[in-house]
Short mmCIF file of C-alpha atoms and ligand atoms in Angstrom, two decimals:
data_model
loop_
_atom_site.label_atom_id
_atom_site.label_comp_id
_atom_site.label_asym_id
_atom_site.label_seq_id
_atom_site.Cartn_x
_atom_site.Cartn_y
_atom_site.Cartn_z
CA MET A 1 0.00 0.00 0.00
CA LYS A 2 2.81 2.36 0.95
CA ASN A 3 4.52 1.77 -2.37
CA PHE A 4 1.36 2.34 -4.32
CA TRP A 5 0.60 5.62 -2.52
CA ASN A 6 4.15 6.86 -3.07
CA GLN A 7 4.17 5.88 -6.73
CA TYR A 8 0.83 7.52 -7.27
CA GLU A 9 2.05 10.70 -5.56
CA ARG A 10 5.12 10.85 -7.81
CA ALA A 11 3.09 10.20 -10.95
CA GLN A 12 0.48 12.89 -10.23
CA MET A 13 2.67 15.60 -8.70
CA HIS A 14 3.35 17.52 -11.90
CA GLU A 15 -0.32 17.98 -12.68
CA ALA A 16 -0.97 19.46 -9.21
CA ALA A 17 2.22 21.53 -9.29
CA SER A 18 1.14 23.23 -12.52
CA ASP A 19 -1.89 24.81 -10.86
CA PRO A 20 -1.47 28.61 -10.57
CA TRP A 21 -3.41 28.44 -7.28
CA ARG A 22 -0.64 26.38 -5.64
CA LEU A 23 0.34 28.42 -2.60
CA SER A 24 3.77 29.92 -2.40
CA TYR A 25 4.48 30.04 1.35
CA HIS A 26 1.97 27.57 2.80
CA LEU A 27 2.16 23.76 3.06
CA MET A 28 -0.16 21.78 0.78
CA PRO A 29 -0.53 18.08 -0.05
CA PRO A 30 1.79 17.14 -2.94
CA VAL A 31 -1.35 15.64 -4.55
CA GLY A 32 -4.82 14.71 -3.33
CA TRP A 33 -6.44 15.78 -0.08
CA LEU A 34 -5.05 17.20 3.19
CA ASN A 35 -6.83 17.84 6.48
CA ASP A 36 -5.69 18.11 10.12
CA PRO A 37 -2.09 18.84 11.14
CA ASN A 38 -0.80 15.88 13.18
CA GLY A 39 2.22 14.88 15.28
CA LEU A 40 3.75 18.37 15.49
CA CYS A 41 7.07 18.37 17.33
CA GLU A 42 10.63 19.63 17.24
CA LYS A 43 13.53 17.26 17.85
CA ASP A 44 17.25 17.80 17.30
CA GLY A 45 16.62 21.12 15.55
CA ILE A 46 14.11 19.65 13.08
CA THR A 47 10.41 20.45 13.16
CA HIS A 48 8.11 17.65 12.03
CA ILE A 49 4.75 18.49 10.54
CA PHE A 50 2.54 15.51 9.77
CA TYR A 51 -0.93 15.86 8.33
CA GLN A 52 -4.01 13.85 7.43
CA TYR A 53 -3.38 12.83 3.86
CA SER A 54 -5.38 11.07 1.20
CA PRO A 55 -3.15 11.17 -1.89
CA LEU A 56 -5.45 9.16 -4.14
CA GLU A 57 -8.51 11.37 -3.77
CA PRO A 58 -8.61 15.17 -3.87
CA LYS A 59 -12.10 14.95 -2.34
CA GLY A 60 -10.87 12.83 0.58
CA GLY A 61 -10.70 9.06 0.97
CA GLN A 62 -8.74 6.68 3.14
CA LYS A 63 -6.38 8.66 5.37
CA GLY A 64 -2.74 8.16 6.22
CA TRP A 65 -0.21 10.68 7.50
CA GLY A 66 1.80 12.88 5.12
CA HIS A 67 5.01 14.40 6.44
CA TYR A 68 7.05 17.59 6.00
CA SER A 69 10.04 18.60 8.07
CA THR A 70 12.03 21.81 8.29
CA LYS A 71 15.02 23.30 10.07
CA ASP A 72 14.23 26.95 9.36
CA TRP A 73 10.63 27.23 8.08
CA LYS A 74 11.99 28.28 4.66
CA THR A 75 13.17 24.99 3.20
CA PHE A 76 11.01 21.93 3.74
CA VAL A 77 11.58 18.26 3.07
CA SER A 78 8.58 16.34 1.75
CA HIS A 79 9.04 12.80 3.08
CA PRO A 80 7.80 9.59 1.43
CA ILE A 81 4.51 8.41 2.91
CA ASP A 82 5.21 5.90 5.67
CA LEU A 83 2.09 5.88 7.84
CA VAL A 84 -0.75 4.25 5.95
CA PRO A 85 -3.83 2.25 7.05
CA ASP A 86 -2.23 -1.15 6.66
CA THR A 87 -2.81 -2.99 9.95
CA ALA A 88 -5.78 -4.53 11.77
CA LEU A 89 -5.51 -1.58 14.19
CA ASP A 90 -6.18 1.12 11.61
CA ARG A 91 -7.24 -0.48 8.34
CA ASP A 92 -9.84 2.23 7.52
CA GLY A 93 -7.74 5.23 8.43
CA VAL A 94 -4.68 6.42 10.32
CA TYR A 95 -6.72 9.23 11.83
CA SER A 96 -5.51 12.29 13.70
CA GLY A 97 -2.98 12.20 16.46
CA SER A 98 -0.10 13.94 18.11
CA ALA A 99 3.48 13.61 19.31
CA MET A 100 5.22 14.04 22.63
CA ILE A 101 8.92 13.78 23.31
CA LYS A 102 10.14 11.87 26.34
CA GLU A 103 13.75 10.90 27.05
CA ASP A 104 14.94 11.40 23.48
CA THR A 105 12.09 9.39 21.96
CA ILE A 106 9.09 10.76 20.08
CA HIS A 107 5.92 9.01 21.21
CA PHE A 108 3.08 9.30 18.71
CA PHE A 109 -0.55 8.59 19.62
CA TYR A 110 -3.29 8.47 16.98
CA THR A 111 -6.74 7.12 16.25
CA GLY A 112 -7.00 3.88 14.32
CA ASN A 113 -10.30 3.85 12.43
CA ILE A 114 -11.83 0.43 11.74
CA LYS A 115 -15.16 -0.22 10.11
CA PHE A 116 -16.57 -3.53 11.32
CA GLU A 117 -18.24 -5.92 8.86
CA GLY A 118 -21.99 -5.63 8.45
CA ASP A 119 -24.64 -3.01 8.05
CA HIS A 120 -23.75 -0.31 10.57
CA ASP A 121 -24.31 3.41 10.96
CA TYR A 122 -20.75 4.03 12.27
CA ILE A 123 -21.99 6.68 14.70
CA TYR A 124 -23.42 4.55 17.45
CA GLN A 125 -22.14 1.10 16.52
CA GLY A 126 -19.97 -0.87 14.16
CA ARG A 127 -16.76 1.05 14.33
CA GLY A 128 -13.46 0.63 16.13
CA HIS A 129 -11.89 3.89 17.26
CA TYR A 130 -8.70 2.76 18.85
CA VAL A 131 -5.91 4.73 20.43
CA ASN A 132 -2.68 3.41 18.92
CA THR A 133 0.92 4.40 19.46
CA PHE A 134 4.31 4.13 17.81
CA THR A 135 7.68 5.72 18.52
CA SER A 136 10.59 7.22 16.65
CA GLN A 137 14.06 8.49 17.46
CA ASP A 138 14.49 10.68 14.40
CA GLY A 139 10.91 11.42 13.27
CA ILE A 140 11.56 9.55 10.04
CA THR A 141 11.71 5.86 10.89
CA PHE A 142 8.96 4.46 13.05
CA SER A 143 8.43 1.47 15.34
CA GLU A 144 5.55 -0.97 14.85
CA LYS A 145 2.12 0.41 15.69
CA ARG A 146 0.66 -0.86 18.94
CA ASN A 147 -2.77 -0.51 20.52
CA VAL A 148 -3.25 1.13 23.93
CA MET A 149 -7.05 1.55 24.09
CA LYS A 150 -10.07 0.03 22.39
CA ASN A 151 -13.83 0.73 22.38
CA GLU A 152 -14.39 -1.22 25.60
CA ASP A 153 -11.97 1.07 27.45
CA TYR A 154 -14.20 4.12 26.96
CA PRO A 155 -17.18 4.93 29.22
CA GLN A 156 -20.25 2.92 28.24
CA ASP A 157 -22.30 5.90 27.17
CA MET A 158 -19.89 6.80 24.35
CA SER A 159 -20.83 6.51 20.68
CA CYS A 160 -18.26 5.28 18.14
CA HIS A 161 -16.78 8.76 18.03
CA VAL A 162 -13.86 8.96 20.44
CA ARG A 163 -10.67 10.19 18.79
CA ASP A 164 -7.70 12.49 18.25
CA PRO A 165 -5.45 11.82 21.28
CA LYS A 166 -3.16 14.60 22.53
CA ILE A 167 -0.88 14.30 25.58
CA TYR A 168 -0.22 16.85 28.28
CA GLU A 169 2.35 16.29 31.01
CA GLU A 170 2.10 17.79 34.49
CA ASN A 171 4.23 16.92 37.51
CA GLY A 172 5.34 13.59 36.04
CA THR A 173 1.80 12.50 35.16
CA TYR A 174 0.59 12.20 31.57
CA TYR A 175 -2.93 13.20 30.65
CA MET A 176 -4.44 12.16 27.33
CA VAL A 177 -7.36 14.19 26.02
CA LEU A 178 -9.72 12.55 23.51
CA GLY A 179 -12.56 14.23 21.61
CA ALA A 180 -15.87 12.41 22.11
CA ARG A 181 -19.58 12.16 21.38
CA THR A 182 -21.96 10.39 23.75
CA ARG A 183 -24.75 8.13 22.56
CA GLU A 184 -27.06 11.00 23.52
CA ASP A 185 -25.19 13.29 21.15
CA ARG A 186 -23.30 15.46 23.60
CA GLY A 187 -19.82 16.66 22.81
CA LEU A 188 -17.14 16.39 25.49
CA ILE A 189 -13.52 15.53 26.19
CA LEU A 190 -12.41 12.34 27.92
CA VAL A 191 -9.25 12.59 30.00
CA TYR A 192 -7.07 9.52 30.64
CA ARG A 193 -4.08 9.37 32.92
CA SER A 194 -0.81 7.46 32.85
CA LEU A 195 2.53 7.37 34.64
CA ASN A 196 4.38 5.54 31.87
CA LEU A 197 2.63 6.45 28.56
CA ASN A 198 1.61 2.81 28.31
CA ASP A 199 -1.09 2.05 30.89
CA TRP A 200 -3.95 4.51 30.72
CA THR A 201 -6.77 4.83 33.22
CA PHE A 202 -9.90 6.91 32.89
CA HIS A 203 -9.54 10.14 34.83
CA ALA A 204 -12.27 12.70 34.06
CA ARG A 205 -14.71 14.24 31.62
CA LEU A 206 -14.38 17.82 30.51
CA GLU A 207 -17.75 19.17 29.44
CA LYS A 208 -20.22 22.02 29.85
CA ASP A 209 -23.23 21.79 32.13
CA GLU A 210 -25.44 22.82 29.24
CA PRO A 211 -24.96 20.79 26.02
CA PHE A 212 -22.59 22.51 23.57
CA GLY A 213 -22.71 20.61 20.29
CA TYR A 214 -22.83 16.85 19.69
CA MET A 215 -19.12 16.13 19.10
CA TRP A 216 -15.86 17.81 20.13
CA GLU A 217 -13.02 16.99 17.74
CA CYS A 218 -9.26 17.49 17.94
CA PRO A 219 -8.67 18.50 21.56
CA ASP A 220 -5.39 20.03 22.69
CA LEU A 221 -4.62 20.76 26.34
CA PHE A 222 -1.64 22.93 27.27
CA GLU A 223 -0.44 25.51 29.72
CA LEU A 224 0.53 28.96 28.52
CA ASP A 225 1.36 32.09 30.50
CA GLY A 226 0.05 30.46 33.68
CA LYS A 227 -3.30 29.45 32.18
CA LYS A 228 -4.58 26.04 31.17
CA VAL A 229 -6.13 26.02 27.72
CA LEU A 230 -8.35 23.44 26.08
CA LEU A 231 -8.57 23.89 22.31
CA THR A 232 -11.26 21.90 20.57
CA CYS A 233 -13.55 21.88 17.54
CA PRO A 234 -17.18 21.45 18.56
CA GLN A 235 -19.67 20.25 15.96
CA GLY A 236 -23.40 20.88 16.16
CA VAL A 237 -23.33 24.33 17.80
CA GLU A 238 -26.10 26.65 16.56
CA GLN A 239 -25.23 30.09 15.23
CA GLU A 240 -25.95 32.90 17.74
CA GLY A 241 -26.00 36.31 16.07
CA TYR A 242 -22.53 36.74 14.61
CA ARG A 243 -21.04 33.95 16.69
CA TYR A 244 -20.50 30.44 15.35
CA GLU A 245 -21.06 31.34 11.71
CA ASN A 246 -19.18 28.29 10.44
CA LEU A 247 -20.68 24.83 10.12
CA TYR A 248 -18.20 23.48 12.71
CA GLN A 249 -16.48 25.61 15.31
CA ASN A 250 -12.91 26.08 16.46
CA GLY A 251 -11.87 27.71 19.71
CA TYR A 252 -10.88 27.29 23.31
CA PHE A 253 -11.99 27.04 26.91
CA LEU A 254 -9.86 28.05 29.87
CA VAL A 255 -9.66 25.16 32.31
CA GLN A 256 -10.23 26.23 35.89
CA GLY A 257 -9.21 24.06 38.81
CA GLU A 258 -6.55 21.40 39.10
CA LEU A 259 -6.23 18.44 36.76
CA GLU A 260 -5.91 16.23 39.80
CA ASP A 261 -9.15 17.53 41.16
CA GLN A 262 -12.38 19.21 39.96
CA MET A 263 -12.07 21.02 36.65
CA THR A 264 -14.49 23.42 35.04
CA LEU A 265 -14.50 25.07 31.64
CA SER A 266 -14.89 28.78 31.01
CA GLU A 267 -17.02 30.22 28.21
CA PHE A 268 -15.95 29.11 24.73
CA THR A 269 -13.98 31.65 22.68
CA GLU A 270 -13.69 31.32 18.92
CA LEU A 271 -10.11 31.23 17.72
CA ASP A 272 -10.42 32.03 14.02
CA HIS A 273 -13.49 33.53 12.36
CA GLY A 274 -12.67 32.70 8.74
CA PHE A 275 -14.28 30.25 6.33
CA ASP A 276 -11.32 27.91 6.27
CA PHE A 277 -9.91 27.05 9.66
CA TYR A 278 -10.26 23.83 11.64
CA ALA A 279 -8.49 21.19 13.74
CA PRO A 280 -5.61 23.37 14.98
CA GLN A 281 -2.83 21.62 16.89
CA THR A 282 -0.04 23.14 19.00
CA TYR A 283 3.38 22.12 20.25
CA GLN A 284 6.14 23.78 22.22
CA ASP A 285 9.31 24.40 20.23
CA ALA A 286 12.91 24.37 21.49
CA LYS A 287 12.74 28.12 22.09
CA GLY A 288 9.77 27.58 24.40
CA ARG A 289 7.22 29.08 22.01
CA ARG A 290 3.74 27.58 21.82
CA ILE A 291 3.16 27.25 18.07
CA LEU A 292 -0.17 26.50 16.42
CA ILE A 293 -0.87 25.21 12.92
CA GLY A 294 -4.42 24.77 11.66
CA TRP A 295 -6.03 23.07 8.72
CA MET A 296 -6.91 25.77 6.19
CA GLY A 297 -10.18 24.04 5.37
CA LEU A 298 -13.37 22.75 6.96
CA PRO A 299 -15.20 19.42 6.52
CA ASP A 300 -18.68 18.97 5.03
CA VAL A 301 -19.15 22.56 3.81
CA ASP A 302 -21.05 23.51 0.66
CA TYR A 303 -18.51 26.04 -0.64
CA THR A 304 -15.83 24.58 -2.86
CA ASN A 305 -12.18 24.66 -3.88
CA PRO A 306 -11.56 24.76 -7.62
CA THR A 307 -8.13 23.14 -7.13
CA VAL A 308 -9.89 19.76 -7.01
CA GLU A 309 -9.86 19.77 -10.81
CA LYS A 310 -6.07 19.95 -10.62
CA GLY A 311 -5.97 16.93 -8.33
CA TRP A 312 -5.38 18.55 -4.95
CA GLN A 313 -7.28 20.30 -2.16
CA HIS A 314 -6.60 22.18 1.09
CA ALA A 315 -3.52 23.49 2.90
CA LEU A 316 -2.14 24.24 6.37
CA THR A 317 -2.14 27.70 7.91
CA LEU A 318 1.04 29.59 8.64
CA PRO A 319 2.65 28.57 11.94
CA ARG A 320 1.36 31.00 14.58
CA LYS A 321 2.86 31.86 17.93
CA LEU A 322 0.34 31.93 20.78
CA TRP A 323 0.36 34.11 23.88
CA PHE A 324 -2.08 35.58 26.36
CA GLU A 325 -3.06 39.19 26.92
CA GLN A 326 -5.34 39.15 29.94
CA ASP A 327 -7.66 36.20 29.37
CA ARG A 328 -7.49 36.36 25.59
CA LEU A 329 -5.38 34.08 23.42
CA TYR A 330 -3.45 35.99 20.74
CA GLN A 331 -1.92 34.47 17.60
CA PHE A 332 0.50 35.80 14.99
CA PRO A 333 2.78 34.20 12.38
CA ILE A 334 6.19 33.29 13.82
CA GLU A 335 9.19 35.48 13.06
CA GLU A 336 10.67 32.91 10.63
CA VAL A 337 7.66 33.53 8.37
CA LEU A 338 8.19 37.27 8.65
CA SER A 339 11.75 36.82 7.45
CA LEU A 340 10.36 35.68 4.07
CA GLN A 341 9.22 39.26 3.49
CA LYS A 342 10.87 42.20 1.70
CA ASP A 343 9.89 45.82 2.23
CA LEU A 344 8.04 47.31 -0.68
CA TYR A 345 6.05 50.33 0.45
CA GLN A 346 5.54 52.42 3.54
CA GLY A 347 3.49 55.58 3.55
CA THR A 348 0.06 57.09 3.56
CA LEU A 349 -2.32 55.64 1.05
CA LYS A 350 -4.80 58.35 0.06
CA ALA A 351 -8.52 57.73 0.10
CA ASN A 352 -9.68 55.71 -2.90
CA GLU A 353 -6.23 55.59 -4.43
CA LEU A 354 -5.33 52.17 -5.78
CA TYR A 355 -2.06 50.65 -4.60
CA ASP A 356 -0.96 47.89 -6.96
CA VAL A 357 1.16 45.29 -5.13
CA LYS A 358 1.78 43.47 -8.44
CA THR A 359 1.83 40.07 -6.76
CA PRO A 360 -0.79 38.18 -4.72
CA CYS A 361 1.97 37.14 -2.25
CA PHE A 362 2.28 39.97 0.23
CA HIS A 363 1.94 41.06 3.85
CA ALA A 364 0.13 44.37 4.36
CA THR A 365 -0.20 46.21 7.67
CA PHE A 366 -2.87 48.87 8.08
CA ALA A 367 -2.58 51.35 10.97
CA ILE A 368 -6.14 52.36 11.74
CA ASP A 369 -7.32 55.50 13.40
CA ALA A 370 -10.99 55.58 12.45
CA ASP A 371 -14.19 54.01 13.76
CA SER A 372 -15.35 53.00 10.32
CA PHE A 373 -13.52 52.09 7.12
CA ARG A 374 -13.62 49.94 4.02
CA ILE A 375 -10.64 48.12 2.52
CA ASP A 376 -10.94 46.59 -0.94
CA LEU A 377 -8.44 43.90 -1.78
CA ARG A 378 -7.34 42.02 -4.82
CA GLU A 379 -10.27 41.43 -7.19
CA ASP A 380 -13.34 41.35 -4.99
CA ALA A 381 -12.44 40.79 -1.34
CA CYS A 382 -13.56 43.45 1.10
CA LEU A 383 -13.17 44.27 4.80
CA GLN A 384 -15.68 46.75 6.11
CA TYR A 385 -15.93 48.08 9.68
CA GLN A 386 -18.85 50.02 11.07
CA ASP A 387 -20.63 50.29 14.44
CA GLY A 388 -18.30 47.76 16.02
CA LEU A 389 -18.87 45.13 13.35
CA LEU A 390 -16.21 43.88 10.96
CA THR A 391 -17.67 42.32 7.82
CA PHE A 392 -15.45 40.33 5.52
CA SER A 393 -16.82 39.44 2.13
CA LEU A 394 -15.68 37.62 -0.95
CA GLY A 395 -17.50 37.92 -4.24
CA ASP A 396 -17.02 35.36 -6.99
CA SER A 397 -13.52 34.59 -5.74
CA GLY A 398 -15.07 32.88 -2.70
CA TYR A 399 -16.56 29.98 -4.67
CA GLY A 400 -19.55 30.03 -2.34
CA ARG A 401 -17.84 31.76 0.61
CA ASP A 402 -19.94 34.87 1.17
CA GLN A 403 -19.58 36.84 4.41
CA ARG A 404 -18.16 36.43 7.89
CA HIS A 405 -18.47 38.90 10.77
CA ILE A 406 -16.61 39.71 13.97
CA GLU A 407 -17.86 42.06 16.67
CA ILE A 408 -14.85 44.15 17.73
CA LYS A 409 -14.94 47.24 19.95
CA GLN A 410 -11.91 48.89 18.42
CA ILE A 411 -9.53 48.15 15.59
CA HIS A 412 -6.07 49.67 15.58
CA THR A 413 -4.15 47.38 13.22
CA ILE A 414 -4.84 44.81 10.55
CA ASP A 415 -2.13 42.46 9.28
CA LEU A 416 -3.05 40.66 6.15
CA PHE A 417 -1.03 37.75 4.75
CA SER A 418 -2.06 37.19 1.16
CA ASP A 419 -0.89 34.16 -0.82
CA THR A 420 -1.99 33.04 -4.31
CA SER A 421 -5.18 31.41 -3.01
CA SER A 422 -5.37 32.27 0.70
CA LEU A 423 -5.78 35.19 3.09
CA GLU A 424 -4.91 35.15 6.79
CA ILE A 425 -6.02 38.29 8.56
CA PHE A 426 -4.88 39.24 12.07
CA ILE A 427 -6.62 42.11 13.81
CA ASN A 428 -5.06 44.15 16.64
CA ASN A 429 -1.78 42.26 16.45
CA GLY A 430 -3.45 38.86 16.70
CA GLU A 431 -6.39 39.51 19.04
CA TYR A 432 -8.73 38.21 16.32
CA ALA A 433 -7.98 36.09 13.24
CA LEU A 434 -9.79 35.28 10.04
CA THR A 435 -8.51 32.68 7.57
CA THR A 436 -9.95 31.93 4.18
CA ARG A 437 -9.17 30.53 0.75
CA ILE A 438 -9.69 32.91 -2.15
CA TYR A 439 -9.74 32.09 -5.85
CA ASP A 440 -9.40 35.08 -8.14
CA SER A 441 -7.49 35.53 -11.39
CA MET A 442 -4.50 37.06 -9.51
CA LYS A 443 -4.34 39.72 -12.22
CA MET A 444 -5.49 42.48 -9.92
CA ASN A 445 -3.46 42.55 -6.71
CA SER A 446 -4.40 45.95 -5.43
CA ILE A 447 -5.37 47.59 -2.16
CA ALA A 448 -7.77 50.54 -1.89
CA ILE A 449 -9.11 52.22 1.27
CA ASP A 450 -12.02 54.63 1.53
CA ARG A 451 -10.02 57.02 3.73
CA SER A 452 -6.39 57.92 3.90
CA MET A 453 -4.44 55.46 6.07
CA GLU A 454 -0.90 54.45 7.01
CA LEU A 455 0.02 51.36 5.07
CA GLN A 456 3.03 49.11 4.96
CA VAL A 457 3.39 46.43 2.29
CA ARG A 458 6.04 43.73 1.98
CA THR A 459 6.25 41.04 -0.67
CA MET A 460 6.44 37.47 0.60
CA ASP A 461 9.06 35.19 -0.88
CA HIS A 462 8.12 31.58 -1.58
CA TYR A 463 9.60 28.75 0.44
CA THR A 464 11.35 25.75 -1.03
CA ILE A 465 10.32 22.10 -0.93
CA GLU A 466 13.02 19.48 -1.42
C1 FRU B 501 -11.13 16.37 12.01
C2 FRU B 501 -11.22 14.86 11.85
C3 FRU B 501 -10.68 14.14 13.08
C4 FRU B 501 -10.29 12.81 12.53
C5 FRU B 501 -9.73 13.19 11.19
C6 FRU B 501 -9.92 12.16 10.10
O1 FRU B 501 -11.07 17.04 10.80
O2 FRU B 501 -12.55 14.47 11.58
O3 FRU B 501 -11.60 14.08 14.15
O4 FRU B 501 -9.37 12.13 13.31
O5 FRU B 501 -10.40 14.39 10.81
O6 FRU B 501 -9.30 12.58 8.93
#
């Protein structure tokens, strides 16, 4: 299977690579489909970025893990596919998982998806959703896969949706968080505990008193700036005004209380308000930074990506550093990404004057001193702010993506990272974020503002894949 996937990738790569919408400084699948980032870690100066990968099908099919690595975030190695659904523990999918480094060994944990024989609905019965593990010294060669938990190890009221293990270590104890859906369709997180990464015992449930969606996917528990954060992606949450506009949500709770004891979850805060952001995962790098990468996509939506015709779909977001200001999680691309930029323009752009960047690959910073404004970008993207409401819209270049909104009291800066077919927008230095794919002709790469404003524009260089 491995050989076939690798051969297929090599044979189809040129077709995908010829697509003008291939991104220039974002990671994409060489061919086929990509979703969640997986197994993020840094070891011996090399950062490993795995991802859910379905090379044979740009619309998604059986999943294995794809793999990039980098020493500097400018040159990446695309590794041959090694983690495919080829054992009885994961024959229908090497689903999402994570990495943790202990005593010079990388320990990976992931979900093995198994569809049992027979006529099943796969939500409440008929599916194995195992926690499996394997290890590696170098991030490139892997031990045999081994099972650590099966369906019968989960609480009896769980459906067949328990997945996406992530490990958090505190005072010599390991905690594994798993996203879950009960048989009564309530989303929650299961927490398991271990002293040796091998024997896991059930520890706690993390949930809201009032139901909040039917399934919580891709949990990530970590400590940052003295706060405990639980990232997760709840499904089945109803839109409330301008909140929860996407089909599935992404965001975080602050965890109050001790892991050893009673824990409660704060209100849920959305992390990224764009059309294309899901399943973010974090890791701590050697410099001590908490870095997040998300999937620049969303499952089951009705808007589309025209790259499918070229045999590929989806990408990862830029790596973003996380930090807290008061109780709010901020995010901004790491400095290595900023070093791909070259200064192009700094000055005052006059009202309604068109600034032509001449390339879709740029980083623009707007210094804002007004309580309403309108910024027109590229062919038909627009950011409009009035009465405390930011409205982002895409015309035809959205391929079905229409409008998203964020309620913001005050805007003082906007940083916009534009790539051939993506936009990542950071407001107030990362207080709010909005990520989306965009598909225009790339012939008009201009910026126009309805009032005069300080603007800085840098071009973004492309990175290299070896
Ligand atoms: C999230 C997700 C995970 C699962 C993986 C399968 O996008 O549904 O819960 O492990 O994708 O590809």
